[in-house]
Structures are given as structure tokens and as C-alpha cells.
XYZ file of C-alpha atoms in Angstrom:
753
model
C -27.978 -20.756 -56.952
C -27.237 -20.088 -53.303
C -23.860 -19.297 -51.936
C -21.825 -22.057 -50.238
C -21.134 -21.921 -46.588
C -17.327 -20.962 -46.836
C -18.255 -18.307 -49.556
C -18.606 -15.251 -47.270
C -15.151 -16.157 -45.659
C -13.596 -16.395 -48.949
C -15.092 -13.019 -49.968
C -13.765 -11.394 -46.961
C -10.390 -12.681 -47.593
C -10.374 -11.539 -51.127
C -11.558 -8.084 -49.886
C -8.597 -8.150 -47.511
C -6.494 -8.625 -50.394
C -8.178 -5.770 -52.289
C -7.416 -3.321 -49.308
C -3.879 -4.127 -49.286
C -3.463 -3.083 -53.113
C -2.048 0.408 -53.828
C -4.810 1.669 -55.962
C -7.093 4.696 -56.076
C -10.312 4.471 -54.051
C -12.442 4.271 -57.169
C -10.575 1.272 -58.329
C -10.872 -0.464 -55.161
C -14.594 0.214 -55.073
C -14.716 -1.154 -58.514
C -13.119 -4.209 -57.618
C -15.305 -4.678 -54.500
C -18.275 -4.796 -56.302
C -17.110 -7.541 -58.904
C -15.886 -9.594 -56.016
C -19.414 -9.609 -54.366
C -21.317 -10.241 -57.613
C -19.185 -13.138 -58.055
C -19.442 -14.432 -54.620
C -23.239 -14.058 -54.489
C -23.614 -15.432 -58.019
C -25.461 -12.131 -58.839
C -25.392 -10.583 -62.273
C -25.202 -7.053 -60.679
C -23.840 -5.351 -57.511
C -23.973 -1.842 -56.978
C -22.814 0.506 -54.240
C -24.703 3.724 -53.248
C -23.346 6.163 -50.743
C -25.124 8.939 -48.932
C -24.237 12.402 -49.794
C -24.513 15.615 -47.659
C -27.758 16.381 -48.879
C -29.191 12.809 -47.863
C -29.222 11.776 -51.417
C -27.894 8.535 -52.606
C -25.312 8.421 -55.295
C -24.062 5.286 -57.444
C -20.393 4.927 -56.588
C -19.771 1.651 -58.294
C -21.558 -1.065 -60.096
C -20.737 -4.424 -61.702
C -23.552 -5.165 -64.368
C -25.128 -1.772 -64.652
C -24.183 0.698 -67.241
C -20.847 2.256 -66.152
C -21.605 5.553 -67.413
C -24.452 5.724 -64.706
C -21.630 5.602 -61.934
C -21.529 9.079 -60.241
C -24.471 10.410 -62.453
C -27.403 8.500 -60.748
C -28.677 9.973 -57.841
C -31.791 9.137 -55.791
C -33.452 11.676 -53.356
C -33.824 10.735 -49.845
C -36.344 7.885 -49.493
C -36.651 7.442 -53.336
C -36.739 4.143 -55.085
C -35.989 0.683 -53.361
C -32.418 1.814 -52.345
C -33.923 5.012 -50.825
C -36.497 2.688 -49.000
C -33.752 0.620 -47.514
C -31.726 3.489 -46.532
C -34.772 4.967 -44.727
C -35.492 1.698 -42.710
C -32.134 0.846 -42.070
C -33.094 -2.951 -42.737
C -32.292 -5.525 -45.542
C -34.993 -5.979 -48.123
C -35.421 -8.255 -50.943
C -38.050 -8.606 -53.901
C -38.550 -11.410 -56.419
C -39.710 -8.784 -58.987
C -38.614 -5.539 -57.902
C -40.115 -3.778 -60.991
C -43.651 -4.169 -59.890
C -42.928 -2.687 -56.384
C -44.674 0.636 -55.880
C -41.497 2.263 -54.834
C -39.320 1.112 -57.879
C -37.666 4.001 -59.604
C -36.730 3.354 -63.184
C -33.591 5.157 -64.170
C -32.856 4.505 -67.877
C -29.110 5.398 -67.739
C -28.696 2.361 -65.496
C -29.992 -0.328 -67.957
C -31.435 -2.465 -64.904
C -35.030 -2.828 -66.408
C -33.947 -6.467 -67.598
C -33.239 -7.424 -63.826
C -35.965 -8.454 -61.640
C -34.828 -9.876 -58.115
C -33.234 -7.512 -56.030
C -31.657 -7.613 -52.598
C -30.505 -4.635 -50.800
C -28.859 -4.024 -47.284
C -27.945 -0.897 -45.539
C -24.306 0.165 -44.986
C -24.339 1.198 -41.261
C -21.764 3.226 -39.292
C -22.865 4.157 -35.656
C -26.426 2.700 -36.319
C -26.761 5.391 -39.154
C -27.172 4.689 -42.942
C -24.337 5.755 -45.066
C -25.101 3.840 -48.138
C -26.686 0.802 -49.569
C -25.261 -2.371 -51.058
C -27.388 -4.192 -53.775
C -27.136 -7.338 -55.752
C -29.706 -8.215 -58.467
C -30.590 -10.974 -61.016
C -32.529 -11.498 -64.095
C -34.522 -14.324 -62.871
C -37.080 -14.144 -60.193
C -35.483 -15.715 -57.099
C -35.631 -15.599 -53.388
C -32.404 -15.044 -51.696
C -31.384 -17.190 -48.797
C -30.811 -15.996 -45.200
C -27.045 -17.169 -45.682
C -26.936 -14.809 -48.611
C -28.578 -11.892 -46.808
C -26.210 -12.298 -43.738
C -23.183 -12.409 -46.278
C -24.136 -9.406 -48.100
C -24.722 -7.562 -44.435
C -21.213 -8.667 -43.303
C -19.667 -7.266 -46.354
C -21.636 -4.004 -46.005
C -20.263 -3.645 -42.430
C -16.723 -4.381 -43.454
C -17.193 -1.535 -46.326
C -18.649 0.697 -43.696
C -15.475 0.242 -41.361
C -13.192 0.468 -44.676
C -14.609 3.924 -45.347
C -14.554 5.001 -41.890
C -10.717 4.255 -41.381
C -9.797 5.875 -44.687
C -9.503 2.739 -46.671
C -12.044 3.697 -49.091
C -12.281 7.602 -49.047
C -14.082 7.944 -52.121
C -15.482 11.581 -51.766
C -16.057 14.321 -49.156
C -19.708 13.988 -49.902
C -19.985 10.463 -48.909
C -21.339 9.135 -45.602
C -22.006 9.981 -42.007
C -18.195 10.721 -41.445
C -18.647 13.852 -43.909
C -21.574 15.114 -41.929
C -19.220 14.954 -39.127
C -17.193 17.807 -40.697
C -19.922 20.180 -40.051
C -20.366 22.560 -37.125
C -22.545 21.570 -34.303
C -23.948 23.251 -31.144
C -25.031 21.647 -28.041
C -26.683 23.108 -25.111
C -26.175 21.894 -21.453
C -26.097 23.081 -18.144
C -23.172 25.130 -16.514
C -21.402 23.122 -13.607
C -18.089 25.450 -13.653
C -17.957 28.739 -15.158
C -15.444 29.610 -17.646
C -14.811 29.623 -21.455
C -12.412 27.221 -23.171
C -11.107 26.754 -26.648
C -9.476 23.387 -27.547
C -9.602 19.869 -28.996
C -11.824 16.904 -28.131
C -10.484 14.253 -26.068
C -12.922 11.163 -25.160
C -12.533 10.226 -21.634
C -13.105 6.500 -22.583
C -11.515 6.412 -25.960
C -13.112 4.521 -28.873
C -11.334 1.658 -30.301
C -11.023 1.950 -34.117
C -11.226 -1.333 -35.522
C -8.765 -1.978 -38.204
C -8.543 -5.830 -38.391
C -11.939 -6.783 -39.925
C -11.411 -10.240 -41.376
C -10.462 -13.092 -39.265
C -7.769 -15.549 -39.976
C -8.815 -18.206 -37.250
C -12.376 -18.120 -36.335
C -12.269 -20.446 -33.415
C -9.570 -18.135 -31.912
C -11.724 -15.215 -32.333
C -14.492 -16.992 -30.587
C -12.119 -17.869 -27.582
C -11.103 -14.113 -27.559
C -14.542 -12.846 -27.433
C -15.803 -15.391 -24.866
C -12.867 -14.421 -22.686
C -13.305 -10.707 -23.107
C -17.167 -11.062 -22.097
C -16.248 -12.921 -19.140
C -13.789 -10.276 -18.024
C -16.127 -7.544 -18.952
C -19.204 -9.131 -17.031
C -16.835 -9.761 -14.080
C -15.684 -6.035 -14.109
C -19.354 -4.940 -14.005
C -20.335 -7.300 -11.337
C -17.529 -6.334 -9.114
C -18.218 -2.427 -9.325
C -21.716 -3.280 -8.441
C -21.042 -5.409 -5.543
C -18.415 -2.823 -4.289
C -20.822 0.023 -4.832
C -17.978 1.711 -6.582
C -20.133 4.571 -8.174
C -20.201 8.079 -8.069
C -24.226 8.106 -7.304
C -26.047 5.098 -6.138
C -29.080 6.275 -8.205
C -28.842 6.787 -12.055
C -25.162 5.433 -12.333
C -26.119 2.433 -10.784
C -28.709 1.907 -13.128
C -26.233 2.578 -16.037
C -24.425 -0.303 -14.482
C -27.347 -2.457 -14.053
C -28.231 -1.701 -17.602
C -24.839 -2.964 -18.695
C -25.011 -6.105 -16.844
C -28.473 -6.795 -18.390
C -26.948 -6.386 -21.923
C -23.826 -8.226 -21.169
C -25.633 -11.430 -19.802
C -28.315 -11.143 -22.707
C -28.310 -14.451 -24.396
C -29.648 -12.692 -27.678
C -26.637 -10.362 -27.761
C -24.306 -13.261 -27.299
C -25.790 -15.369 -30.054
C -25.856 -12.241 -32.450
C -21.992 -11.792 -31.780
C -21.366 -15.519 -32.391
C -23.214 -15.485 -35.583
C -21.244 -12.552 -36.802
C -18.119 -14.384 -35.829
C -19.139 -17.406 -38.026
C -19.378 -15.189 -41.182
C -15.703 -14.484 -40.978
C -15.245 -11.413 -38.840
C -12.706 -10.760 -36.132
C -14.009 -10.323 -32.432
C -13.631 -6.571 -32.802
C -15.586 -6.521 -36.156
C -18.299 -8.689 -34.611
C -18.665 -6.352 -31.778
C -18.926 -3.477 -34.198
C -21.313 -5.244 -36.508
C -23.942 -6.189 -33.791
C -23.535 -2.742 -32.460
C -24.336 -0.977 -35.805
C -27.252 -3.374 -36.384
C -28.788 -3.067 -32.828
C -28.306 0.931 -32.890
C -29.937 1.037 -36.267
C -33.034 -0.833 -35.122
C -33.186 1.214 -31.735
C -32.953 4.430 -33.683
C -36.097 3.705 -35.651
C -38.182 2.884 -32.539
C -40.843 5.326 -31.214
C -40.423 4.272 -27.654
C -38.143 6.698 -25.920
C -36.868 4.352 -23.228
C -35.444 1.993 -26.092
C -33.910 4.870 -27.846
C -32.245 5.863 -24.392
C -30.769 2.497 -24.250
C -28.524 3.537 -27.399
C -25.842 5.080 -24.744
C -25.946 1.675 -22.958
C -25.253 -0.199 -26.270
C -22.445 2.315 -27.111
C -20.954 2.394 -23.876
C -21.011 -1.605 -23.330
C -19.475 -2.141 -26.937
C -16.669 0.327 -26.326
C -15.825 -1.208 -22.958
C -15.869 -4.742 -24.639
C -13.683 -3.320 -27.460
C -11.210 -1.816 -25.009
C -10.750 -5.123 -23.110
C -10.447 -6.953 -26.700
C -7.671 -4.491 -27.162
C -5.769 -5.279 -23.918
C -7.038 -2.569 -21.448
C -10.133 -0.619 -20.113
C -8.245 2.573 -19.083
C -9.069 6.154 -19.856
C -7.617 8.951 -21.859
C -5.758 10.142 -18.532
C -3.018 7.839 -19.075
C -2.382 8.788 -22.943
C -0.705 11.937 -24.451
C -3.126 14.839 -24.052
C -3.133 17.863 -26.223
C -2.193 21.135 -24.630
C -5.907 22.385 -24.909
C -7.783 19.191 -24.076
C -11.609 19.436 -24.119
C -12.673 16.279 -22.104
C -15.843 14.886 -23.307
C -17.568 11.877 -21.396
C -21.043 10.312 -20.582
C -20.264 10.751 -17.001
C -17.247 10.413 -14.621
C -16.545 10.393 -11.012
C -14.257 12.951 -9.220
C -11.335 10.773 -8.781
C -11.145 10.093 -12.583
C -11.199 13.869 -13.091
C -8.136 14.102 -10.905
C -6.255 11.834 -12.960
C -5.763 14.221 -15.661
C -2.825 16.749 -16.274
C -4.242 19.945 -14.875
C -2.060 21.794 -17.149
C -3.513 20.435 -20.429
C -7.196 20.394 -19.460
C -9.146 23.198 -20.444
C -12.769 22.184 -20.471
C -15.142 19.364 -19.457
C -18.325 18.266 -21.169
C -20.665 15.583 -19.768
C -23.832 13.994 -20.903
C -25.118 13.567 -17.633
C -24.692 15.070 -14.041
C -25.690 18.135 -12.258
C -24.250 21.223 -10.853
C -24.002 19.574 -7.081
C -22.504 16.517 -8.326
C -18.853 15.824 -6.889
C -17.127 15.841 -10.319
C -18.678 19.417 -10.804
C -17.082 20.308 -7.393
C -13.813 19.140 -8.401
C -14.183 20.730 -11.839
C -14.733 24.157 -10.121
C -11.581 23.384 -7.957
C -9.507 22.901 -11.114
C -10.724 26.032 -12.612
C -11.910 24.496 -15.796
C -14.851 25.435 -17.866
C -17.383 22.667 -17.640
C -20.883 21.699 -18.677
C -23.296 18.872 -18.143
C -26.403 17.434 -19.828
C -25.131 18.034 -23.404
C -27.391 15.284 -24.689
C -26.112 13.378 -27.892
C -22.712 14.765 -27.760
C -20.765 11.601 -27.651
C -22.620 10.631 -30.902
C -21.298 13.754 -32.870
C -17.506 14.158 -31.892
C -14.514 12.698 -33.026
C -11.146 12.720 -31.116
C -9.127 16.013 -32.361
C -12.319 17.978 -33.128
C -11.880 21.639 -32.501
C -14.457 22.586 -29.725
C -15.528 25.353 -27.634
C -16.932 25.165 -24.187
C -18.922 28.330 -23.191
C -19.727 27.469 -19.582
C -21.253 30.891 -19.127
C -23.913 30.231 -21.592
C -24.235 26.465 -21.272
C -23.128 25.742 -24.733
C -20.603 23.457 -26.719
C -19.521 24.178 -30.334
C -17.969 21.459 -32.104
C -16.071 22.232 -35.311
C -16.762 25.827 -35.017
C -16.800 28.234 -37.986
C -14.161 30.804 -38.066
C -16.660 33.405 -37.209
C -17.615 31.609 -33.926
C -13.872 31.189 -33.171
C -13.252 34.810 -33.626
C -16.241 35.620 -31.521
C -15.349 33.467 -28.539
C -11.615 34.739 -28.966
C -13.032 38.170 -28.264
C -15.229 36.747 -25.187
C -12.067 35.139 -23.915
C -10.242 38.295 -24.094
C -13.064 40.472 -22.356
C -13.085 37.469 -19.630
C -9.671 37.869 -18.927
C -9.996 41.730 -18.637
C -12.865 41.183 -16.144
C -10.792 38.593 -14.285
C -8.116 41.257 -13.911
C -10.495 43.699 -12.592
C -11.634 41.115 -9.934
C -7.891 40.318 -9.221
C -7.365 44.020 -8.568
C -9.850 43.719 -5.742
C -8.044 40.665 -4.222
C -6.701 42.834 -1.020
C -9.509 44.984 -0.764
C -11.976 44.161 2.038
C -15.361 42.973 1.272
C -17.426 45.976 2.839
C -20.790 47.067 1.859
C -21.810 50.632 1.317
C -23.255 50.923 4.425
C -20.274 49.465 6.313
C -21.039 45.887 6.823
C -17.822 43.599 6.546
C -18.702 40.394 4.768
C -16.300 37.486 5.267
C -15.873 35.673 1.882
C -14.329 32.219 2.258
C -13.548 29.459 -0.197
C -14.647 25.862 -0.278
C -11.781 23.431 -0.901
C -11.206 19.640 -0.407
C -8.048 18.835 -2.015
C -4.354 20.027 -1.570
C -4.226 21.719 -4.892
C -7.109 24.029 -3.709
C -4.830 25.770 -1.367
C -3.120 28.234 -3.930
C -6.527 29.450 -4.616
C -6.568 31.217 -1.161
C -4.020 33.433 -2.018
C -5.126 33.917 -5.569
C -8.735 34.758 -4.553
C -8.008 36.998 -1.792
C -10.465 35.004 0.377
C -10.680 35.459 4.235
C -10.153 31.867 4.999
C -11.586 28.237 4.245
C -15.020 28.048 5.156
C -15.496 24.540 4.022
C -12.851 21.883 3.785
C -14.528 18.562 2.476
C -12.248 16.073 3.980
C -14.230 13.264 2.218
C -12.492 14.037 -1.290
C -9.150 12.971 0.103
C -10.736 9.568 1.041
C -12.682 9.305 -2.222
C -9.535 9.613 -4.252
C -7.713 7.137 -2.191
C -7.456 3.385 -3.158
C -7.463 2.674 0.635
C -8.804 4.242 3.810
C -6.143 6.957 4.583
C -4.224 6.004 7.876
C -3.647 8.553 10.808
C -0.428 9.673 9.718
C -1.472 10.315 6.309
C -4.433 12.473 7.319
C -2.304 14.200 9.983
C -0.023 15.111 7.035
C -2.771 16.356 4.878
C -4.436 18.380 7.374
C -0.999 19.878 8.616
C -0.316 21.191 4.960
C -3.734 22.828 4.761
C -3.243 24.686 7.937
C 0.193 25.576 7.145
C -0.890 27.122 3.786
C -3.674 28.835 5.319
C -1.408 30.673 7.768
C -3.398 32.987 10.169
C -6.688 32.528 8.079
C -9.290 30.395 9.516
C -9.907 26.668 8.047
C -13.424 24.993 8.884
C -12.829 21.029 8.594
C -16.055 19.328 7.872
C -15.751 15.922 9.346
C -16.140 12.931 6.959
C -19.374 13.139 4.923
C -19.533 9.979 3.017
C -22.556 7.827 2.311
C -25.418 8.753 0.203
C -23.948 9.849 -3.124
C -20.405 9.858 -1.734
C -19.425 6.118 -1.801
C -15.835 5.108 -1.076
C -14.485 2.371 -3.396
C -12.939 0.299 -0.426
C -15.972 0.699 1.949
C -18.705 -1.908 1.872
C -22.188 -0.324 2.243
C -25.584 -1.693 1.774
C -27.838 -0.384 -1.164
C -30.215 2.114 0.204
C -33.498 3.152 -1.504
C -33.062 6.692 -0.491
C -29.290 7.143 0.021
C -29.425 11.080 0.605
C -31.695 10.253 3.522
C -29.865 7.289 4.521
C -26.664 6.223 6.487
C -24.177 8.874 5.870
C -22.236 11.654 7.326
C -22.771 12.052 11.280
C -24.911 8.987 11.229
C -22.105 6.740 9.882
C -19.446 8.480 12.334
C -21.736 7.854 15.211
C -22.165 4.286 14.353
C -18.507 3.622 13.236
C -16.874 5.688 16.144
C -13.465 4.443 15.335
C -13.552 6.058 12.054
C -14.667 9.335 13.393
C -12.043 9.269 16.429
C -9.135 8.535 14.037
C -10.198 11.403 11.829
C -10.494 13.851 15.061
C -7.334 12.560 16.358
C -5.479 13.630 13.105
C -7.074 16.779 13.110
C -6.026 17.703 16.758
C -2.306 16.587 16.141
C -2.219 18.516 12.907
C -3.476 21.743 14.573
C -1.117 21.845 17.658
C -0.647 25.269 18.770
C -3.261 26.570 16.240
C -7.029 27.253 16.128
C -8.905 24.143 15.140
C -12.465 24.343 13.802
C -14.366 21.006 13.284
C -17.807 21.070 11.593
C -20.298 18.194 12.051
C -22.438 17.514 8.912
C -26.016 16.390 8.745
C -26.997 17.046 12.389
C -30.703 15.955 12.600
C -31.192 16.254 16.336
C -29.466 17.612 19.389
C -28.394 14.277 20.586
C -26.189 13.805 17.580
C -24.182 17.017 18.389
C -23.834 15.986 21.957
C -22.656 12.547 21.208
C -20.173 13.716 18.861
C -18.871 16.313 21.151
C -18.489 13.688 23.572
C -16.357 11.654 21.213
C -14.294 14.830 20.319
C -13.735 15.442 24.142
C -12.571 11.925 24.793
C -9.904 12.391 22.139
C -8.772 15.859 23.532
C -8.375 13.930 26.821
C -6.382 11.384 25.593
C -4.157 13.967 23.915
C -3.576 15.676 27.283
C -2.961 12.475 29.143
C -0.150 11.789 26.741
C 1.226 15.250 27.056
C 1.051 15.717 23.278
C 0.814 19.128 21.567
C -2.710 20.245 21.403
C -4.652 23.048 19.449
C -4.455 26.453 20.913
C -8.224 26.781 20.483
C -10.906 24.130 19.469
C -14.195 25.010 18.190
C -16.742 22.469 17.165
C -19.673 23.399 14.938
C -23.066 22.126 13.472
C -24.063 22.275 10.009
C -27.776 23.135 9.465
C -28.910 21.150 6.602
C -31.736 18.995 8.021
C -34.987 20.832 8.266
C -35.843 19.385 11.802
C -32.979 21.319 12.969
C -34.917 24.742 12.292
C -37.176 23.678 15.246
C -34.223 22.803 17.563
C -32.190 25.982 16.976
C -32.580 27.447 20.523
C -31.355 23.815 21.925
C -28.680 23.128 19.234
C -26.833 26.604 18.943
C -26.038 26.977 22.697
C -24.051 23.726 22.300
C -22.295 24.797 19.059
C -19.208 27.175 18.977
C -20.370 28.352 15.450
C -22.963 27.094 12.854
C -22.793 26.653 8.839
C -25.910 26.349 6.689
C -25.298 23.734 4.038
C -27.605 25.109 1.448
C -27.137 22.285 -1.076
C -28.869 19.663 1.296
C -31.118 22.158 3.037
C -32.781 23.007 -0.199
C -32.757 19.493 -1.288
C -34.527 18.559 1.761
C -36.929 21.533 1.975
C -38.356 20.847 -1.232
C -38.153 17.149 -1.354
C -36.083 17.342 -4.639
C -33.080 15.142 -5.404
C -30.430 17.759 -6.632
C -28.656 14.843 -8.705
C -32.211 14.246 -10.620
C -32.126 16.668 -13.413
C -35.957 15.937 -13.750
C -36.488 17.842 -10.620
C -33.299 19.572 -9.693
C -34.326 22.916 -11.114
C -37.975 22.568 -10.250
C -37.647 24.879 -7.147
C -35.599 28.106 -6.943
C -33.219 28.810 -4.095
C -34.817 32.378 -4.107
C -38.293 30.917 -3.538
C -39.703 33.062 -0.513
C -40.260 29.646 1.497
C -36.333 29.112 1.250
C -35.359 32.611 2.090
C -37.941 32.619 5.125
C -35.962 29.197 6.255
C -32.749 31.169 6.078
C -33.921 34.046 7.945
C -34.943 32.036 10.836
C -31.483 30.722 11.123
C -29.872 34.111 11.010
C -32.349 35.528 13.655
C -31.456 32.477 15.935
C -27.731 32.688 15.689
C -28.182 36.466 16.460
C -30.060 35.522 19.564
C -27.445 33.122 20.792
C -24.449 35.144 19.409
C -23.253 32.119 17.443
C -21.163 32.953 14.253
C -22.873 32.035 11.446
C -21.401 30.886 7.923
C -23.253 29.496 4.736
C -21.443 27.175 2.426
C -23.010 25.950 -0.806
C -23.871 26.769 -4.331
C -26.026 29.718 -3.210
C -22.923 31.489 -1.975
C -21.250 31.574 -5.152
C -23.586 33.149 -7.390
C -23.634 37.098 -6.904
C -27.555 37.432 -7.176
C -28.048 34.747 -4.554
C -25.180 35.927 -2.398
C -26.910 39.434 -2.631
C -29.944 37.952 -1.019
C -28.091 36.051 1.530
C -26.385 39.484 2.764
C -29.771 41.159 2.775
C -31.017 38.431 5.085
C -28.233 39.153 7.305
C -25.535 36.474 6.729
C -21.858 38.235 7.285
C -19.858 35.095 6.262
C -20.172 32.973 3.201
C -18.101 30.288 1.425
C -17.813 29.538 -2.281
C -15.616 28.141 -5.093
C -12.563 30.186 -5.639
C -13.347 31.650 -8.866
C -16.617 33.198 -7.306
C -14.901 35.333 -4.727
C -14.021 37.993 -7.402
C -17.680 38.458 -8.691
C -19.071 38.255 -5.517
C -16.823 40.648 -3.641
C -17.624 43.245 -6.801
C -21.287 42.789 -5.838
C -20.728 43.276 -2.086
C -18.712 46.544 -2.839
C -21.585 47.889 -4.860
C -24.440 46.947 -2.222
C -26.252 48.982 0.615
C -27.155 45.771 2.751
C -29.489 47.786 5.071
C -31.628 49.226 2.067
C -31.906 45.719 0.673
C -32.882 44.232 4.235
C -35.782 46.531 4.046
C -36.820 45.752 0.376
C -36.380 41.872 1.063
C -38.890 42.030 3.974
C -41.410 43.408 1.381
C -40.425 40.583 -1.123
C -40.821 37.693 1.440
C -44.288 38.558 2.101
C -45.331 38.126 -1.662
C -46.833 34.948 -2.927
C -44.585 34.388 -5.938
C -42.657 30.968 -6.448
C -39.431 33.137 -6.702
C -38.309 36.547 -6.105
C -35.303 36.280 -8.662
C -36.733 38.779 -11.090
C -37.489 41.327 -8.393
C -33.830 40.915 -6.933
C -32.432 41.442 -10.621
C -34.544 44.722 -10.910
C -33.447 45.943 -7.599
C -29.748 45.341 -8.553
C -30.279 47.035 -11.832
C -32.146 50.043 -9.917
C -29.360 50.506 -7.427
C -26.354 49.794 -9.522
C -25.337 46.547 -7.914
C -22.929 44.327 -9.727
C -24.448 41.161 -10.286
């Protein structure tokens, strides 16, 4: 006899009553199967849970032999129960015993039962158990009965996950999460950190599963979906993204799912079974993940993250907020884990508590990576699948030297890394001892080692690292973390603080380099097919001269009585440098006209990062007071590889002879015109790459503060003249990289890399 329409809701209410009783886990499970059998008008109800070895153990039954509980075990894939667990889908059989997969277990006494219905107990899309009902007569279970059993299985899964039905350490996916796990990634900020996991976007634990008022839950869910879709649409319209490429695609996927009628229909169906809005979201998420996990299509499997992210966001909206963990109580040794995040979001966290960062997406040249290095925290990216495997509070070790994350590490691993941390501390102490030692090569060449900065809290690194100055101050970072465009007074105050902290040491301010992958949340721009090649940096400044002139005015005011160095990014043609200098000269004239204090000396430089400039050096350099190579963009454009695209970012080596030959051309041109030359970019901060730069003739390089010590140790052990001779030979080779040859040279000559 099919169940009545109201029976599922009645069953859920009875389950809630069972959960409120003070009894042992086993007693609760025993009552649960009795309730289900009664509600489904079934003679048997059995509950199997997956053990650590993937076998399925009978944990409770109504109708089968009670002695079989905890004594009946099915291997992975064995029997009809194993078949359901393997496929993650409901299955029913009018005469189960004739099915080829039927596994007869005499201790259960089930041979008298014919019809069989089983549904997987899903958690996070993974099968943690199977719930079955059986009848003596051959019958077909209705769609309503299948739906009711699935809903009940979902409630049981959440009860197990929340500790309400903790029946054994052996049971389920949660038990597997007690095991150690290791993930590999790409280092974006070096270091080693031991701590405990915090999720950037906290998961909402659904504790209230059974609805008291179904119509109220439907209204709550509809309102939350409208709010969520409005948020997503707003972000897409504003361009409020870290990157206009892959992260925009993520939001586009969110919008697609959020507007999908099928998804909304499944949510409504789950609500009608008597679940709360939160439980309905969890139910649909579990079912969708289970289907996708079993698909061969890699694209479909990649959408798992989108389903999880969207569901988590919706749950947070239902819970009354969509904030991040930054506003919560963080442990003293926070290891922050996120799918992706922007630089402003990272800056929201208490730097005293933040030890490490792990991202599933993002490259070493991303802006969140730049901020991570500025904060001095160990960070890796591209740690695929980590969000599925961690829980808040898990012990974790970020090895951002080896590009690894260890979750729930064994005591042996913890001990090994404790030794590594102590060794690293001793090594850092050795670098600190070099802080006041000039960076001079063995053959007497003085190399200026500067730091890259972009925020006020970078300034203490100038003294701590022993750097010679700030070779690149990224003014755009202050704009990116602000909620509105910083006014003249705000900019002046920030620039003055930077110059005050630097004292007599030089500071090179790069004019506003926004556009492309650096989008200001309050600045509306059009979507571009190739943003890195689009309307950005000096191009935007010349088209919006008011913005550029305001920044120049703030810099001039802040630098009164001192030297001011302004560097212009993305110069692609001599005319752009000339036009920018004209605007700067106009501001200087206005300053003098009003008798305002002015800089003691003004130097205007050009960044060399657009390949076309390599063929205009003899025209550009005479117009510049100094020049700086932006190696990140120059390499990206030379090899036509998007540094934010992980499929191609590492395809070409910066130590490719073609890249080094281009750099040599710049060095030679700067020497011809007697123009001071610097290089700022990722190359400068790696001892091996920095060694190559010095061999090419660079005598000023700029890097992350943490890199100054290792690079200085390399400089002090290097004979630059000898390396120059070796490099000329290497640049004539036909290999795609001279990395291994340079490593061999360093080993042969005792250069510390």
C-alpha cells in the first residue's frame, strides 16, 4: 500500500522527536528503522554504513534477524546494497532474489522477502551508507515512496555528520576525514606554517532539518535565492572581480545555476517533503554532487566546485549573512583555505593570527599572491580538491617551499616539519646577519637590492630586510582595497607616510596601474576580450587625465623638499611617455604658480614591459630619467602566455635564451644612454634568476622583502664578470632554458642559490 501524502512529513516529525531523546546512538538508530518501516508500510527496514575499508556494515534493522546487526558485512560493490552504494542512486527490485547481484546472507533471514528498495545515504555527494526497505510480496514502490526514503536518508546523513547519530568511528565519510591527506600546489609565497584550518567562506552546518511550516520555508528560500542572484548580478555588472577571466567565468557559472529552473524545481520538491530551506539546499546539493561525481565528462566534474560554492553562499544568505571568516574569532595559528580570493579580502584578516594560505586557484603573479608575500605568510595555490577534504579546525602544515599541504598530519610529519621550521629560522637568522652588509659581488660590483611594496604595512620590511630602497611601490593596491576612489588628501597622506618611513632611501612610485586584471570595485569598465592587452595603466591615465593628474598632484605635495621618482607603466610608444610627461610638467607648473612646496628633485621613468619598446629604446631612454623592466608583463607578452592561466603560465621559462637576450638588449641600451636601470618582477626575487640578471649587467633589482636575504647571500658569493663570460656562451645555445646550466655553474663556483 503506497504511503499517504502527509506520511513523509509525519515521519520527519517523529525523527525529530527521536533525536531529542537522551539515548545511546544505537538505541536511536534502532528507533529510526522502526519508524521508517512503519511509515513505509514495509516489513523490513535496514541501515548500512560504510566502514573505513569501504565495506558496508549492517548497523540497524527492523524485520531482519537482530543478531545480524554489526555481524553482516558486504564488500565494496557486493550485493544489491553494494550496487546502490557504488552507483549512488536509488534502486528497486520487485523480486530481489533473482537479481544477479543479490548476495544471500543466511544470518539475516531475508530470504522470505522479495521486493526491495534501497537509497544511498549521501554526504557531500559521497555515499556513506545505504537505507533499504523490503516486503514479502512482489511490489513496485511509488515515486512518492522513493522520494520519502531519500529525504529520510538525507536527514540521517546530516544527523550523523552533526554528531547526533555517532555510531562508530568506522562509519562514513566523516571518519575518512580523520585520516592524513597531502596535497600538492604551486608556491606563491615562500615559508612553512603549522596551524589549524579556517575556511575563508565558512560552511554552514545545517542543524534544523525538519520544517514546522512548509510554506514559510518556501518563502524563506525564494527570498534567499532572489538575494543571492541579485548579489551575483551586481558583482558581474560592476566588474568587481580579481580577474576578468577565470573568476568572471566562475560567477557566470553561479548565475547560470542560480537561474536554472531545474535546480529551483528540485529545491521546491525537497521542501514539499517537509525539509527546512537549509536542509532542502543540502539535499539537492548532495544529490547533484553524487550524479556529477559519477560522470566521465571532466567539464561536468569541474562544476562540482560551482555547486558547492553556490550552495554554501545560499546557506550563508539563509543564515543571515554572506560574510567571510575574517570577522570571526580566528585561532592564533590560522591556516586559511579558499577556492580563490582577492587581495582586499586577504587584508581583512588579522595579520597576527594568519600563518598560511592555501588556494585551489590562482597563480604566483596574482595580486593576492603579492599581498601574501607582503604579509610574509606561507602560501600555495592550485591545491586541487582541498576544500572537499578539510574541516574547520583540522591541523595543517603549509610547506610553501616544497609546494605541499599536509592535512591532519601524523606525529612523524609534524616532527619533521618542526625541525624544518627550526632550520628555516636559523637560515633566516643568517640572512638577518647580512642586513647591514652591502651587496657587493666577489669582483667588486655593487648591486642595489630594493623591495617591492604597495601598502603601508610593507614599510617595516624596509628596515627588517636591509634593502637599499623601494624599487617599486604599487600605488594601485591602496585603490584596490578602498571602497571609494581615494581623494587627493588621502593619497597625499599615504605617499608622505611612505617617504617618511623610507628616510634617505629612494622610493619609486609606479603611477596607477589599473585595468586588465586589476579592477577597482567602484570604477565601471567595459568587459574586454583580452584585458591584459586592453585599456589599462598609462592608456587609462591618458584617456582619463583627471585621475592621473590628481595622483601626480598628491605625489608632488607629499614629496616637498625630497626626491620624487614617478614610474610610468605599460609605455608602448614614445608618444605615450611624452604625453604623460606633459601632464606631469603641467602639475609642476601649477605647483610653482601657487608657491607651494615642491620636490627637491623630480625623476620620471618608463617601465619597459611592452615588447614594442625594445625597438624604440634609443628614442625612449633619452626622454626618461630612469627605466625599470617589468619582467612579469614583459615575459607574458614576449611568449604570449597569460600568467594567470595555469594551463600556459609555466609553459615558458624566464631563463629561456630568448628572454635573456631581450633583457641584454635593454641593459646595453641603458648603458649607451647612461640611464639608470632597475628590474622589478618575480625574476628578481629568486636567487638563480637574480644571478642571471646580474650576469647580464643589471645592478639594481627589486623584489619581495623576504627575498632580499637569500638574494644578497647569492650576490656575496658571485663573481659577476666570470658569470658574464659564461652567459655569453649559454645565450648562443639552442635549448629552451639555461636553468640547469646555471644551476651547474652555481654548484661549480660555490654560488649560494
